[in-house]
Amino acid sequence: MKKLKNTKTILVGIDYTKSSDNALNYAAMLAKRSKASVMLFHIYETPVIHTYSGAYFISYKEMQGFNIARLN
């Protein structure tokens, strides 16, 4: 495998699936060979829970805690 020339950062999209785990492992291997850093990228839609009293939005802090727990 050729060294990635001038690669400083490898951006990896994650969604907590086996496929994204494989992509992360591959990116880590590439980063080690090219002395690049790895940056994880995850996008989520803010879930809305509808209740009889109206819509309830999950806070950013709640969602952040959920995502940190999934990474660990």
GROMACS .gro file of C-alpha atoms in nm:
model
   72
    1MET     CA    1   0.000   0.000   0.000
    2LYS     CA    2   0.134   0.340  -0.095
    3LYS     CA    3   0.181   0.605   0.168
    4LEU     CA    4  -0.080   0.878   0.152
    5LYS     CA    5   0.119   1.185   0.059
    6ASN     CA    6   0.048   1.507   0.246
    7THR     CA    7  -0.241   1.353   0.440
    8LYS     CA    8  -0.273   1.527   0.775
    9THR     CA    9  -0.622   1.431   0.889
   10ILE     CA   10  -0.854   1.144   0.800
   11LEU     CA   11  -1.223   1.217   0.856
   12VAL     CA   12  -1.431   0.911   0.946
   13GLY     CA   13  -1.810   0.910   0.955
   14ILE     CA   14  -1.947   0.688   1.230
   15ASP     CA   15  -2.296   0.561   1.302
   16TYR     CA   16  -2.222   0.285   1.556
   17THR     CA   17  -2.263   0.003   1.302
   18LYS     CA   18  -2.020  -0.279   1.230
   19SER     CA   19  -1.944  -0.115   0.894
   20SER     CA   20  -1.844   0.213   1.055
   21ASP     CA   21  -1.632   0.022   1.308
   22ASN     CA   22  -1.449  -0.138   1.015
   23ALA     CA   23  -1.405   0.201   0.847
   24LEU     CA   24  -1.263   0.343   1.169
   25ASN     CA   25  -1.017   0.055   1.205
   26TYR     CA   26  -0.905   0.100   0.844
   27ALA     CA   27  -0.866   0.476   0.892
   28ALA     CA   28  -0.661   0.415   1.207
   29MET     CA   29  -0.429   0.185   1.011
   30LEU     CA   30  -0.393   0.444   0.732
   31ALA     CA   31  -0.332   0.720   0.986
   32LYS     CA   32  -0.059   0.522   1.155
   33ARG     CA   33   0.118   0.461   0.824
   34SER     CA   34   0.092   0.823   0.710
   35LYS     CA   35   0.135   0.981   1.056
   36ALA     CA   36  -0.202   1.152   1.016
   37SER     CA   37  -0.465   1.217   1.280
   38VAL     CA   38  -0.816   1.069   1.277
   39MET     CA   39  -1.123   1.281   1.333
   40LEU     CA   40  -1.459   1.116   1.401
   41PHE     CA   41  -1.773   1.267   1.253
   42HIS     CA   42  -2.128   1.181   1.359
   43ILE     CA   43  -2.448   1.360   1.260
   44TYR     CA   44  -2.780   1.298   1.423
   45GLU     CA   45  -3.127   1.436   1.397
   46THR     CA   46  -3.269   1.565   1.721
   47PRO     CA   47  -3.545   1.320   1.811
   48VAL     CA   48  -3.885   1.460   1.897
   49ILE     CA   49  -4.107   1.263   2.130
   50HIS     CA   50  -4.474   1.345   2.095
   51THR     CA   51  -4.672   1.333   2.416
   52TYR     CA   52  -5.032   1.419   2.497
   53SER     CA   53  -4.915   1.747   2.646
   54GLY     CA   54  -4.712   1.842   2.337
   55ALA     CA   55  -4.379   1.770   2.174
   56TYR     CA   56  -4.074   1.700   2.388
   57PHE     CA   57  -3.729   1.769   2.247
   58ILE     CA   58  -3.431   1.579   2.381
   59SER     CA   59  -3.168   1.829   2.489
   60TYR     CA   60  -2.826   1.857   2.333
   61LYS     CA   61  -2.666   1.750   2.663
   62GLU     CA   62  -2.881   1.435   2.678
   63MET     CA   63  -2.790   1.344   2.319
   64GLN     CA   64  -2.422   1.420   2.383
   65GLY     CA   65  -2.423   1.189   2.685
   66PHE     CA   66  -2.587   0.915   2.480
   67ASN     CA   67  -2.326   0.945   2.203
   68ILE     CA   68  -2.031   0.949   2.445
   69ALA     CA   69  -2.165   0.635   2.613
   70ARG     CA   70  -2.192   0.461   2.273
   71LEU     CA   71  -1.832   0.551   2.186
   72ASN     CA   72  -1.707   0.393   2.507
   0.00000   0.00000   0.00000
